[in-house]
Amino acid sequence: MKTGHQIHLPLVFGAAATLFGAGAAHAEGIGAGTLIENTASASYDDGTGPQTIDSNTVTVKVDELLDVTVTSLDSGPVAAAPGAEVHTFEITNTGNGPEAFKLTANPAVAGNDFDATVSGIAADTNDNGTYDPGVDLLLTGPATTAVLEADENLTVFVLVVIPADVADGDESDIELLAEAVTGTGASGTVFSGQGVDGGDAVVGLTGASGNALGGLLVGIARVDLVKSASVVDPFGGTSAVPGAVITYTIRAETAGSGSIDDLVVSDSFPAGTVYRAGTLALDGTTMSDAGGDDAGEASDTGISVELGTVVAGSSHAITFDVTIE
Amino acid sequence: MKKITLLIVSAALFASATTAPLAAQEQPISLVGDVKVEKTVADEAGQPKTVLVDPDLVVPGDRLIFGTDYRNNGAEAVANFVMTNPVPAAVRLAPDADADLTVSVDGGASWGTLAELTVTAEDGSTRSAEHADVTHIRWTLAAVDPGASGRLQYPAIIR
């Protein structure tokens, strides 16, 4: 837009006067408000003996540098499923004076397969690195950290909710932005009188803002049960006649990613058949028919096998025999 | 009583008021220190340009120039003129400082060019001295003639 462009031009000229050198700092710089005093002294001989003299003392007050970094503390994408998940970030005040930072979490990052919903940002109040609901303080409106001293860091948690309609393998990033409360801008931007002890505050190389991404990877496991049967009749054939033995195989295939907890596979004996005691087996290993001693159990009416936690990609085979009456 | 008291007070005033200025007047040498900060600004063509400005705004990493003007205001030459400048702890000598400067890295106990000096660690091992180790800078002039003046300065980076 032309109008907008015309408004912008004076700002560009203003920026030309910006000091470039201001931000060439180390993270562990001399603290804001420090007085640097320099005095020279001289000794000489004026013919009457040695003399000494001091110069006046010149004093420079160190102004406040505004800098911040944000780092994801997640070891990789957070394994996620529909529901609540937590991202962990670290905010470090890399400036040289005390400063608070405003935090903004953006769940709509370009390239996301889906966007989570941010439900809150919390500070690690008890400093244990893990989000503890009700203990770790939720930062509200707008989320702002406590004042961090120079070089102090703070662990924060971004709480997100993953929608129900995500698919296995979907990925999504969350961006956490931290901005100095005093202000942000191009390196060298000055906030007059807003630094420590009435000094100036100057934006450092980070622009007084930092951001980092935290990833989510959706893992949804799915179990497929496939049942098959083979028949051996008393005459050596495969006819389903009275006296024939049917061997059932139930194959439990876990697909997708992640894992499934407390998986129990159970089956009822077909009418007109009788279970052949001692034939229940898991992956080729016979189990007792009694309950409680191992994973398997057989009753008058059916079998039940507790597979417990199964990870995606695993496969288990349950077999048992019945006799046709 | 009153008169005596007044007399004593005025005598004391006279003594204290005259001693210091008299001593200063006797000094033929004057030292005047100043400090500037180097800033890189964009000139009208947008090119970066280095300028020295008053240190109204300084932050860690900035480059300061500490200078001292000396002058012999007396009628006689002075000899063995040695000016010493302790380097403030909050700054380090800039890496591009004159390599021929006479410096100390041990609080003024021993002197030399930086290349000649070593630093001894707590475990007894030694290493070459670096710019950040410099604690004092010293300039030596054999004589300063009447009316002669000059300027001695060093660049420093705010830690």
Tab-separated table of C-alpha atoms in Angstrom:
chain	number	residue	atom	x	y	z
A	1	MET	CA	0.000	0.000	0.000
A	2	LYS	CA	1.298	3.400	-0.972
A	3	THR	CA	0.080	5.166	2.119
A	4	GLY	CA	1.771	2.652	4.346
A	5	HIS	CA	4.982	3.012	2.396
A	6	GLN	CA	5.039	6.750	2.818
A	7	ILE	CA	4.568	6.410	6.528
A	8	HIS	CA	7.367	3.898	6.695
A	9	LEU	CA	10.038	6.009	4.963
A	10	PRO	CA	10.766	8.360	7.857
A	11	LEU	CA	11.315	5.324	10.066
A	12	VAL	CA	13.939	4.003	7.671
A	13	PHE	CA	15.830	7.300	7.832
A	14	GLY	CA	15.588	7.227	11.583
A	15	ALA	CA	17.079	3.760	11.666
A	16	ALA	CA	20.140	4.938	9.737
A	17	ALA	CA	21.244	6.781	12.839
A	18	THR	CA	21.029	3.598	14.892
A	19	LEU	CA	24.280	2.618	16.549
A	20	PHE	CA	25.636	-0.611	15.140
A	21	GLY	CA	28.252	-1.335	17.754
A	22	ALA	CA	25.976	-1.511	20.734
A	23	GLY	CA	25.361	-5.211	20.791
A	24	ALA	CA	28.839	-6.667	20.332
A	25	ALA	CA	28.642	-8.142	23.785
A	26	HIS	CA	29.391	-11.308	25.649
A	27	ALA	CA	26.527	-12.955	27.434
A	28	GLU	CA	28.399	-12.603	30.733
A	29	GLY	CA	29.004	-8.874	30.398
A	30	ILE	CA	29.745	-6.436	33.169
A	31	GLY	CA	26.534	-5.692	35.016
A	32	ALA	CA	24.352	-2.767	34.091
A	33	GLY	CA	24.949	0.206	36.375
A	34	THR	CA	28.634	-0.650	36.935
A	35	LEU	CA	30.828	2.455	37.151
A	36	ILE	CA	34.111	2.215	35.268
A	37	GLU	CA	36.568	4.721	36.723
A	38	ASN	CA	39.941	5.556	35.208
A	39	THR	CA	42.665	7.631	36.867
A	40	ALA	CA	46.235	8.076	35.668
A	41	SER	CA	49.093	9.184	37.872
A	42	ALA	CA	52.548	10.488	37.025
A	43	SER	CA	55.811	10.714	38.821
A	44	TYR	CA	58.691	12.936	37.761
A	45	ASP	CA	61.690	14.830	39.051
A	46	ASP	CA	61.430	18.634	38.944
A	47	GLY	CA	64.900	19.199	40.283
A	48	THR	CA	63.770	19.408	43.903
A	49	GLY	CA	63.102	15.678	44.154
A	50	PRO	CA	60.488	13.138	43.078
A	51	GLN	CA	56.931	14.424	42.675
A	52	THR	CA	53.674	12.622	41.969
A	53	ILE	CA	50.360	13.841	40.592
A	54	ASP	CA	47.007	12.215	39.810
A	55	SER	CA	44.786	13.039	36.891
A	56	ASN	CA	41.111	13.688	37.339
A	57	THR	CA	39.001	10.507	37.436
A	58	VAL	CA	36.797	9.830	34.446
A	59	THR	CA	33.735	7.666	35.031
A	60	VAL	CA	31.658	5.657	32.600
A	61	LYS	CA	28.407	4.017	33.649
A	62	VAL	CA	27.596	0.737	31.939
A	63	ASP	CA	24.117	0.766	30.456
A	64	GLU	CA	21.690	-2.128	30.304
A	65	LEU	CA	21.876	-4.506	27.391
A	66	LEU	CA	18.636	-6.296	26.522
A	67	ASP	CA	19.214	-9.819	25.252
A	68	VAL	CA	17.446	-13.144	25.613
A	69	THR	CA	17.685	-16.677	24.264
A	70	VAL	CA	15.091	-19.436	24.183
A	71	THR	CA	16.004	-23.119	23.930
A	72	SER	CA	13.815	-26.193	23.713
A	73	LEU	CA	14.654	-28.645	26.478
A	74	ASP	CA	12.681	-31.454	24.818
A	75	SER	CA	15.088	-34.204	23.770
A	76	GLY	CA	13.222	-34.507	20.477
A	77	PRO	CA	9.666	-34.314	19.238
A	78	VAL	CA	7.288	-34.934	22.131
A	79	ALA	CA	5.467	-38.227	21.592
A	80	ALA	CA	1.873	-37.155	21.444
A	81	ALA	CA	-1.607	-38.563	21.342
A	82	PRO	CA	-4.929	-36.734	21.403
A	83	GLY	CA	-5.144	-34.918	24.747
A	84	ALA	CA	-2.757	-32.821	26.822
A	85	GLU	CA	1.000	-32.670	26.233
A	86	VAL	CA	3.782	-30.467	27.634
A	87	HIS	CA	6.692	-28.713	25.928
A	88	THR	CA	9.672	-27.621	28.000
A	89	PHE	CA	11.728	-24.524	27.166
A	90	GLU	CA	14.496	-22.552	28.840
A	91	ILE	CA	14.555	-18.740	28.822
A	92	THR	CA	17.978	-17.182	29.512
A	93	ASN	CA	18.543	-13.491	30.203
A	94	THR	CA	21.746	-13.000	28.196
A	95	GLY	CA	21.696	-9.261	28.861
A	96	ASN	CA	23.597	-7.617	31.703
A	97	GLY	CA	20.756	-6.392	33.856
A	98	PRO	CA	17.544	-7.618	35.484
A	99	GLU	CA	14.709	-8.001	33.000
A	100	ALA	CA	11.346	-9.750	32.697
A	101	PHE	CA	10.216	-11.346	29.473
A	102	LYS	CA	6.808	-11.600	27.837
A	103	LEU	CA	6.117	-15.084	26.483
A	104	THR	CA	3.950	-15.922	23.483
A	105	ALA	CA	3.303	-19.480	22.305
A	106	ASN	CA	2.270	-19.885	18.681
A	107	PRO	CA	0.883	-23.318	17.757
A	108	ALA	CA	0.291	-22.443	14.077
A	109	VAL	CA	3.747	-22.926	12.585
A	110	ALA	CA	4.081	-23.242	8.814
A	111	GLY	CA	4.377	-26.857	7.716
A	112	ASN	CA	2.371	-28.304	10.596
A	113	ASP	CA	0.238	-31.370	9.835
A	114	PHE	CA	-2.116	-30.082	12.513
A	115	ASP	CA	-2.177	-27.232	15.011
A	116	ALA	CA	-2.422	-27.968	18.704
A	117	THR	CA	-4.211	-25.590	21.075
A	118	VAL	CA	-2.111	-23.772	23.664
A	119	SER	CA	-3.837	-24.083	27.022
A	120	GLY	CA	-1.271	-22.215	29.103
A	121	ILE	CA	2.345	-21.323	29.862
A	122	ALA	CA	3.743	-22.186	33.280
A	123	ALA	CA	6.995	-21.400	35.063
A	124	ASP	CA	8.899	-24.236	36.704
A	125	THR	CA	8.136	-22.843	40.149
A	126	ASN	CA	9.686	-25.733	42.085
A	127	ASP	CA	12.630	-25.922	39.682
A	128	ASN	CA	12.478	-29.680	39.096
A	129	GLY	CA	12.314	-29.582	35.289
A	130	THR	CA	8.929	-31.331	35.189
A	131	TYR	CA	5.517	-29.735	34.899
A	132	ASP	CA	3.596	-30.194	38.127
A	133	PRO	CA	-0.027	-29.085	37.746
A	134	GLY	CA	-1.143	-26.934	40.644
A	135	VAL	CA	2.448	-26.365	41.781
A	136	ASP	CA	4.096	-24.694	38.797
A	137	LEU	CA	2.721	-21.186	38.442
A	138	LEU	CA	0.661	-20.468	35.348
A	139	LEU	CA	1.760	-17.193	33.756
A	140	THR	CA	-1.231	-15.135	32.748
A	141	GLY	CA	-2.369	-12.201	30.776
A	142	PRO	CA	-0.008	-11.729	28.995
A	143	ALA	CA	2.298	-14.505	30.133
A	144	THR	CA	5.299	-12.754	31.639
A	145	THR	CA	8.229	-14.205	33.546
A	146	ALA	CA	9.433	-12.880	36.863
A	147	VAL	CA	12.402	-10.542	36.615
A	148	LEU	CA	15.469	-12.613	35.698
A	149	GLU	CA	18.907	-11.406	36.778
A	150	ALA	CA	21.659	-11.206	34.178
A	151	ASP	CA	22.578	-14.723	33.027
A	152	GLU	CA	19.742	-16.242	35.045
A	153	ASN	CA	17.593	-18.816	33.295
A	154	LEU	CA	14.077	-20.065	33.821
A	155	THR	CA	12.407	-23.272	32.718
A	156	VAL	CA	8.908	-22.780	31.359
A	157	PHE	CA	6.281	-25.222	30.161
A	158	VAL	CA	3.975	-24.702	27.222
A	159	LEU	CA	0.837	-26.726	27.789
A	160	VAL	CA	-0.926	-27.867	24.652
A	161	VAL	CA	-3.966	-29.908	23.746
A	162	ILE	CA	-3.807	-32.159	20.714
A	163	PRO	CA	-7.059	-32.467	18.752
A	164	ALA	CA	-8.848	-35.808	18.482
A	165	ASP	CA	-8.679	-36.046	14.706
A	166	VAL	CA	-4.904	-36.378	14.340
A	167	ALA	CA	-3.398	-39.351	12.524
A	168	ASP	CA	-0.469	-41.527	13.406
A	169	GLY	CA	2.766	-39.888	12.271
A	170	ASP	CA	1.384	-36.345	12.143
A	171	GLU	CA	3.898	-33.709	13.173
A	172	SER	CA	3.414	-30.245	14.593
A	173	ASP	CA	5.692	-27.522	15.946
A	174	ILE	CA	5.010	-24.969	18.675
A	175	GLU	CA	6.961	-21.720	18.649
A	176	LEU	CA	7.735	-19.973	21.940
A	177	LEU	CA	8.683	-16.314	21.694
A	178	ALA	CA	10.258	-14.347	24.566
A	179	GLU	CA	10.464	-10.555	24.395
A	180	ALA	CA	12.115	-8.156	26.835
A	181	VAL	CA	9.414	-6.234	28.677
A	182	THR	CA	11.408	-3.001	28.360
A	183	GLY	CA	11.180	-3.347	24.606
A	184	THR	CA	12.510	-5.052	21.507
A	185	GLY	CA	13.804	-3.873	18.175
A	186	ALA	CA	16.850	-3.744	15.963
A	187	SER	CA	20.186	-4.163	17.697
A	188	GLY	CA	21.188	-0.768	19.048
A	189	THR	CA	17.690	0.533	19.668
A	190	VAL	CA	17.816	2.696	22.795
A	191	PHE	CA	15.172	2.953	25.510
A	192	SER	CA	16.296	6.119	27.195
A	193	GLY	CA	16.334	6.079	30.981
A	194	GLN	CA	14.722	2.636	31.173
A	195	GLY	CA	17.837	0.722	32.210
A	196	VAL	CA	19.316	-0.042	35.621
A	197	ASP	CA	19.714	2.963	37.955
A	198	GLY	CA	18.137	5.329	35.462
A	199	GLY	CA	20.651	4.427	32.771
A	200	ASP	CA	19.646	3.623	29.243
A	201	ALA	CA	18.540	0.220	28.021
A	202	VAL	CA	19.934	-0.873	24.669
A	203	VAL	CA	18.747	-3.714	22.468
A	204	GLY	CA	21.527	-6.279	21.925
A	205	LEU	CA	22.296	-8.624	19.065
A	206	THR	CA	19.319	-10.863	19.815
A	207	GLY	CA	16.950	-7.960	19.214
A	208	ALA	CA	15.855	-8.438	22.855
A	209	SER	CA	13.703	-11.332	21.693
A	210	GLY	CA	14.290	-15.019	21.213
A	211	ASN	CA	12.311	-17.972	20.003
A	212	ALA	CA	12.546	-21.727	19.717
A	213	LEU	CA	10.444	-24.530	18.323
A	214	GLY	CA	9.193	-27.564	20.156
A	215	GLY	CA	7.972	-30.535	18.101
A	216	LEU	CA	5.094	-32.951	18.516
A	217	LEU	CA	4.976	-36.350	16.867
A	218	VAL	CA	1.703	-38.198	17.035
A	219	GLY	CA	2.018	-41.868	17.804
A	220	ILE	CA	-1.193	-43.931	17.590
A	221	ALA	CA	-0.960	-47.721	17.764
A	222	ARG	CA	-3.642	-50.019	16.357
A	223	VAL	CA	-4.204	-53.736	16.939
A	224	ASP	CA	-5.460	-56.071	14.245
A	225	LEU	CA	-6.675	-59.507	15.303
A	226	VAL	CA	-6.656	-62.194	12.618
A	227	LYS	CA	-8.191	-65.549	13.412
A	228	SER	CA	-7.601	-68.694	11.363
A	229	ALA	CA	-8.448	-72.376	11.820
A	230	SER	CA	-7.107	-75.703	10.664
A	231	VAL	CA	-8.989	-79.020	11.020
A	232	VAL	CA	-7.678	-82.545	11.423
A	233	ASP	CA	-10.354	-85.264	11.320
A	234	PRO	CA	-10.018	-88.760	12.887
A	235	PHE	CA	-9.448	-90.220	9.470
A	236	GLY	CA	-6.407	-88.175	8.595
A	237	GLY	CA	-8.362	-85.695	6.500
A	238	THR	CA	-9.444	-82.100	7.093
A	239	SER	CA	-13.228	-82.541	7.339
A	240	ALA	CA	-15.146	-80.891	10.148
A	241	VAL	CA	-16.793	-84.009	11.398
A	242	PRO	CA	-17.504	-85.106	14.982
A	243	GLY	CA	-14.239	-86.006	16.643
A	244	ALA	CA	-12.220	-83.718	14.418
A	245	VAL	CA	-9.800	-81.307	16.132
A	246	ILE	CA	-9.828	-77.620	15.183
A	247	THR	CA	-6.665	-75.609	15.916
A	248	TYR	CA	-7.467	-71.903	16.153
A	249	THR	CA	-4.738	-69.293	15.713
A	250	ILE	CA	-5.382	-65.705	16.742
A	251	ARG	CA	-2.658	-63.387	15.511
A	252	ALA	CA	-2.479	-59.964	17.235
A	253	GLU	CA	-0.636	-57.496	14.984
A	254	THR	CA	0.142	-54.040	16.397
A	255	ALA	CA	0.596	-51.399	13.711
A	256	GLY	CA	1.191	-47.644	13.677
A	257	SER	CA	3.562	-46.164	16.262
A	258	GLY	CA	3.723	-45.896	20.005
A	259	SER	CA	2.313	-48.703	22.110
A	260	ILE	CA	-0.870	-50.074	23.576
A	261	ASP	CA	-1.256	-50.856	27.254
A	262	ASP	CA	-3.228	-53.658	28.944
A	263	LEU	CA	-4.066	-55.585	25.796
A	264	VAL	CA	-6.195	-58.656	26.562
A	265	VAL	CA	-7.225	-61.052	23.796
A	266	SER	CA	-10.164	-63.314	24.561
A	267	ASP	CA	-12.253	-65.728	22.505
A	268	SER	CA	-15.268	-67.973	23.065
A	269	PHE	CA	-15.412	-71.609	22.026
A	270	PRO	CA	-17.888	-72.203	19.196
A	271	ALA	CA	-21.076	-74.048	20.066
A	272	GLY	CA	-20.716	-77.771	19.581
A	273	THR	CA	-17.039	-77.839	20.427
A	274	VAL	CA	-15.112	-78.732	23.565
A	275	TYR	CA	-11.779	-77.207	24.536
A	276	ARG	CA	-8.891	-79.645	24.587
A	277	ALA	CA	-7.289	-79.051	27.958
A	278	GLY	CA	-3.633	-77.942	27.968
A	279	THR	CA	-3.510	-76.739	24.372
A	280	LEU	CA	-3.543	-72.966	24.999
A	281	ALA	CA	-0.220	-71.509	23.810
A	282	LEU	CA	1.281	-68.058	23.245
A	283	ASP	CA	3.899	-67.722	20.524
A	284	GLY	CA	4.420	-71.529	20.605
A	285	THR	CA	4.800	-71.782	24.393
A	286	THR	CA	2.115	-73.767	26.162
A	287	MET	CA	0.392	-72.085	29.093
A	288	SER	CA	-1.606	-73.567	31.937
A	289	ASP	CA	-5.358	-73.437	31.789
A	290	ALA	CA	-5.528	-72.075	35.323
A	291	GLY	CA	-5.826	-68.360	35.857
A	292	GLY	CA	-3.286	-66.222	37.663
A	293	ASP	CA	-0.121	-68.295	37.101
A	294	ASP	CA	0.715	-67.034	33.636
A	295	ALA	CA	-0.698	-64.814	30.909
A	296	GLY	CA	-3.200	-67.377	29.693
A	297	GLU	CA	-6.390	-68.824	31.112
A	298	ALA	CA	-8.963	-71.275	29.716
A	299	SER	CA	-12.455	-71.806	31.096
A	300	ASP	CA	-15.403	-73.964	29.991
A	301	THR	CA	-16.548	-71.261	27.624
A	302	GLY	CA	-13.430	-69.571	26.232
A	303	ILE	CA	-9.842	-68.432	26.551
A	304	SER	CA	-8.270	-65.168	27.658
A	305	VAL	CA	-4.638	-64.035	27.250
A	306	GLU	CA	-3.174	-60.881	28.797
A	307	LEU	CA	-0.564	-59.462	26.424
A	308	GLY	CA	-0.004	-56.359	28.587
A	309	THR	CA	1.884	-53.540	26.834
A	310	VAL	CA	2.515	-54.184	23.163
A	311	VAL	CA	4.612	-51.864	21.021
A	312	ALA	CA	3.798	-50.953	17.462
A	313	GLY	CA	5.281	-53.419	15.004
A	314	SER	CA	5.046	-56.429	17.330
A	315	SER	CA	3.080	-59.586	16.604
A	316	HIS	CA	1.796	-62.336	18.888
A	317	ALA	CA	0.166	-65.655	18.057
A	318	ILE	CA	-2.308	-67.375	20.401
A	319	THR	CA	-3.308	-70.975	19.627
A	320	PHE	CA	-5.726	-73.464	21.181
A	321	ASP	CA	-7.494	-76.657	20.119
A	322	VAL	CA	-11.154	-77.688	20.351
A	323	THR	CA	-12.817	-80.990	19.492
A	324	ILE	CA	-16.031	-81.131	17.504
A	325	GLU	CA	-18.740	-82.992	19.396
B	1	MET	CA	36.913	33.862	75.572
B	2	LYS	CA	34.932	34.740	72.523
B	3	LYS	CA	37.794	36.502	70.818
B	4	ILE	CA	40.207	33.675	71.387
B	5	THR	CA	37.830	31.137	69.944
B	6	LEU	CA	37.336	33.205	66.812
B	7	LEU	CA	41.016	33.631	66.370
B	8	ILE	CA	41.664	29.904	66.505
B	9	VAL	CA	38.902	29.160	64.014
B	10	SER	CA	40.117	31.668	61.478
B	11	ALA	CA	43.649	30.426	61.810
B	12	ALA	CA	42.499	26.899	61.108
B	13	LEU	CA	40.527	28.080	58.085
B	14	PHE	CA	43.511	29.877	56.717
B	15	ALA	CA	45.711	26.822	57.085
B	16	SER	CA	43.336	24.391	55.397
B	17	ALA	CA	42.352	26.764	52.621
B	18	THR	CA	45.873	27.544	51.603
B	19	THR	CA	47.685	24.225	51.872
B	20	ALA	CA	45.999	22.378	49.005
B	21	PRO	CA	46.058	25.122	46.368
B	22	LEU	CA	49.627	25.945	47.199
B	23	ALA	CA	50.641	22.323	46.672
B	24	ALA	CA	48.779	22.237	43.353
B	25	GLN	CA	50.383	25.399	42.156
B	26	GLU	CA	53.762	23.986	42.917
B	27	GLN	CA	53.148	21.119	40.499
B	28	PRO	CA	54.484	22.081	37.068
B	29	ILE	CA	52.849	19.045	35.476
B	30	SER	CA	49.113	18.803	34.835
B	31	LEU	CA	47.238	15.619	33.902
B	32	VAL	CA	43.769	15.797	32.358
B	33	GLY	CA	41.984	12.542	31.718
B	34	ASP	CA	39.100	11.882	29.362
B	35	VAL	CA	37.208	8.942	27.928
B	36	LYS	CA	35.383	8.380	24.659
B	37	VAL	CA	33.466	5.454	23.275
B	38	GLU	CA	33.864	4.215	19.717
B	39	LYS	CA	30.597	3.788	17.898
B	40	THR	CA	29.952	2.574	14.411
B	41	VAL	CA	27.249	4.653	12.799
B	42	ALA	CA	25.849	4.640	9.319
B	43	ASP	CA	26.909	7.614	7.227
B	44	GLU	CA	24.552	9.241	4.764
B	45	ALA	CA	25.371	6.620	2.151
B	46	GLY	CA	24.502	3.889	4.627
B	47	GLN	CA	28.122	2.790	5.048
B	48	PRO	CA	29.342	2.005	8.570
B	49	LYS	CA	31.641	4.665	9.964
B	50	THR	CA	33.553	4.701	13.255
B	51	VAL	CA	33.258	7.781	15.418
B	52	LEU	CA	34.355	8.739	18.927
B	53	VAL	CA	31.553	10.058	21.078
B	54	ASP	CA	30.997	10.882	24.723
B	55	PRO	CA	30.217	7.714	26.684
B	56	ASP	CA	26.584	8.518	27.395
B	57	LEU	CA	25.585	5.066	26.249
B	58	VAL	CA	27.909	2.111	26.739
B	59	VAL	CA	27.286	-1.606	27.059
B	60	PRO	CA	29.519	-4.659	27.438
B	61	GLY	CA	31.595	-5.176	24.322
B	62	ASP	CA	31.870	-1.484	23.567
B	63	ARG	CA	35.299	-0.037	22.895
B	64	LEU	CA	36.469	2.846	25.111
B	65	ILE	CA	39.444	5.117	24.518
B	66	PHE	CA	40.963	6.332	27.797
B	67	GLY	CA	43.269	9.303	27.277
B	68	THR	CA	45.358	11.564	29.484
B	69	ASP	CA	46.775	14.912	28.341
B	70	TYR	CA	49.936	15.923	30.129
B	71	ARG	CA	51.529	19.355	30.068
B	72	ASN	CA	54.523	21.009	31.700
B	73	ASN	CA	53.243	24.399	32.841
B	74	GLY	CA	56.423	25.201	34.730
B	75	ALA	CA	59.518	27.100	33.729
B	76	GLU	CA	61.846	24.155	34.177
B	77	ALA	CA	62.079	20.825	32.406
B	78	VAL	CA	61.150	17.790	34.471
B	79	ALA	CA	62.972	14.492	34.228
B	80	ASN	CA	62.055	10.823	34.608
B	81	PHE	CA	58.416	11.419	33.746
B	82	VAL	CA	56.531	8.148	34.338
B	83	MET	CA	52.777	8.040	33.928
B	84	THR	CA	50.970	4.982	35.223
B	85	ASN	CA	47.363	4.058	34.450
B	86	PRO	CA	45.727	1.175	36.308
B	87	VAL	CA	43.321	-0.570	33.919
B	88	PRO	CA	39.820	-0.630	35.470
B	89	ALA	CA	38.718	-4.169	36.302
B	90	ALA	CA	35.571	-3.830	34.213
B	91	VAL	CA	37.545	-3.446	30.979
B	92	ARG	CA	40.281	-5.368	29.192
B	93	LEU	CA	43.020	-3.910	27.050
B	94	ALA	CA	41.886	-4.034	23.426
B	95	PRO	CA	43.633	-6.642	21.258
B	96	ASP	CA	44.843	-3.976	18.818
B	97	ALA	CA	46.574	-1.893	21.507
B	98	ASP	CA	50.160	-0.862	20.690
B	99	ALA	CA	52.298	-3.996	21.132
B	100	ASP	CA	55.178	-1.825	22.390
B	101	LEU	CA	53.208	-0.549	25.387
B	102	THR	CA	54.883	-1.200	28.707
B	103	VAL	CA	52.366	-3.124	30.757
B	104	SER	CA	52.018	-5.133	33.931
B	105	VAL	CA	49.914	-8.236	34.444
B	106	ASP	CA	50.589	-8.534	38.181
B	107	GLY	CA	49.280	-5.315	39.659
B	108	GLY	CA	52.354	-3.261	38.832
B	109	ALA	CA	55.016	-5.501	40.385
B	110	SER	CA	56.763	-6.329	37.123
B	111	TRP	CA	56.730	-4.625	33.735
B	112	GLY	CA	57.420	-5.339	30.093
B	113	THR	CA	55.779	-5.560	26.716
B	114	LEU	CA	52.859	-7.994	26.707
B	115	ALA	CA	54.888	-10.488	24.655
B	116	GLU	CA	57.574	-10.592	27.360
B	117	LEU	CA	55.204	-11.340	30.221
B	118	THR	CA	53.759	-14.567	31.522
B	119	VAL	CA	50.981	-15.388	33.928
B	120	THR	CA	51.461	-18.016	36.624
B	121	ALA	CA	48.440	-20.125	37.457
B	122	GLU	CA	47.619	-21.379	40.950
B	123	ASP	CA	49.075	-24.782	40.137
B	124	GLY	CA	52.411	-23.184	39.258
B	125	SER	CA	52.114	-23.565	35.478
B	126	THR	CA	52.780	-20.510	33.332
B	127	ARG	CA	51.298	-19.235	30.110
B	128	SER	CA	51.818	-16.233	27.865
B	129	ALA	CA	50.114	-13.099	29.109
B	130	GLU	CA	47.072	-11.912	27.154
B	131	HIS	CA	45.491	-8.523	26.705
B	132	ALA	CA	42.805	-9.390	29.246
B	133	ASP	CA	45.511	-9.980	31.886
B	134	VAL	CA	46.877	-6.434	31.774
B	135	THR	CA	46.415	-4.597	35.087
B	136	HIS	CA	48.520	-1.475	34.503
B	137	ILE	CA	49.964	0.522	31.619
B	138	ARG	CA	53.004	2.755	31.960
B	139	TRP	CA	54.546	5.403	29.757
B	140	THR	CA	58.056	6.740	30.379
B	141	LEU	CA	59.521	9.975	29.017
B	142	ALA	CA	63.124	10.965	29.783
B	143	ALA	CA	62.134	14.641	30.058
B	144	VAL	CA	59.233	17.002	29.525
B	145	ASP	CA	60.381	20.477	28.513
B	146	PRO	CA	58.646	23.660	29.685
B	147	GLY	CA	55.472	24.174	27.670
B	148	ALA	CA	55.661	20.684	26.204
B	149	SER	CA	52.486	18.629	26.156
B	150	GLY	CA	51.225	15.388	24.793
B	151	ARG	CA	48.583	12.763	25.036
B	152	LEU	CA	48.811	9.170	26.122
B	153	GLN	CA	45.888	6.854	25.512
B	154	TYR	CA	44.854	3.223	25.374
B	155	PRO	CA	41.882	1.373	23.903
B	156	ALA	CA	39.856	-0.944	26.102
B	157	ILE	CA	36.858	-3.212	25.670
B	158	ILE	CA	34.154	-3.367	28.317
B	159	ARG	CA	34.067	-6.898	29.697
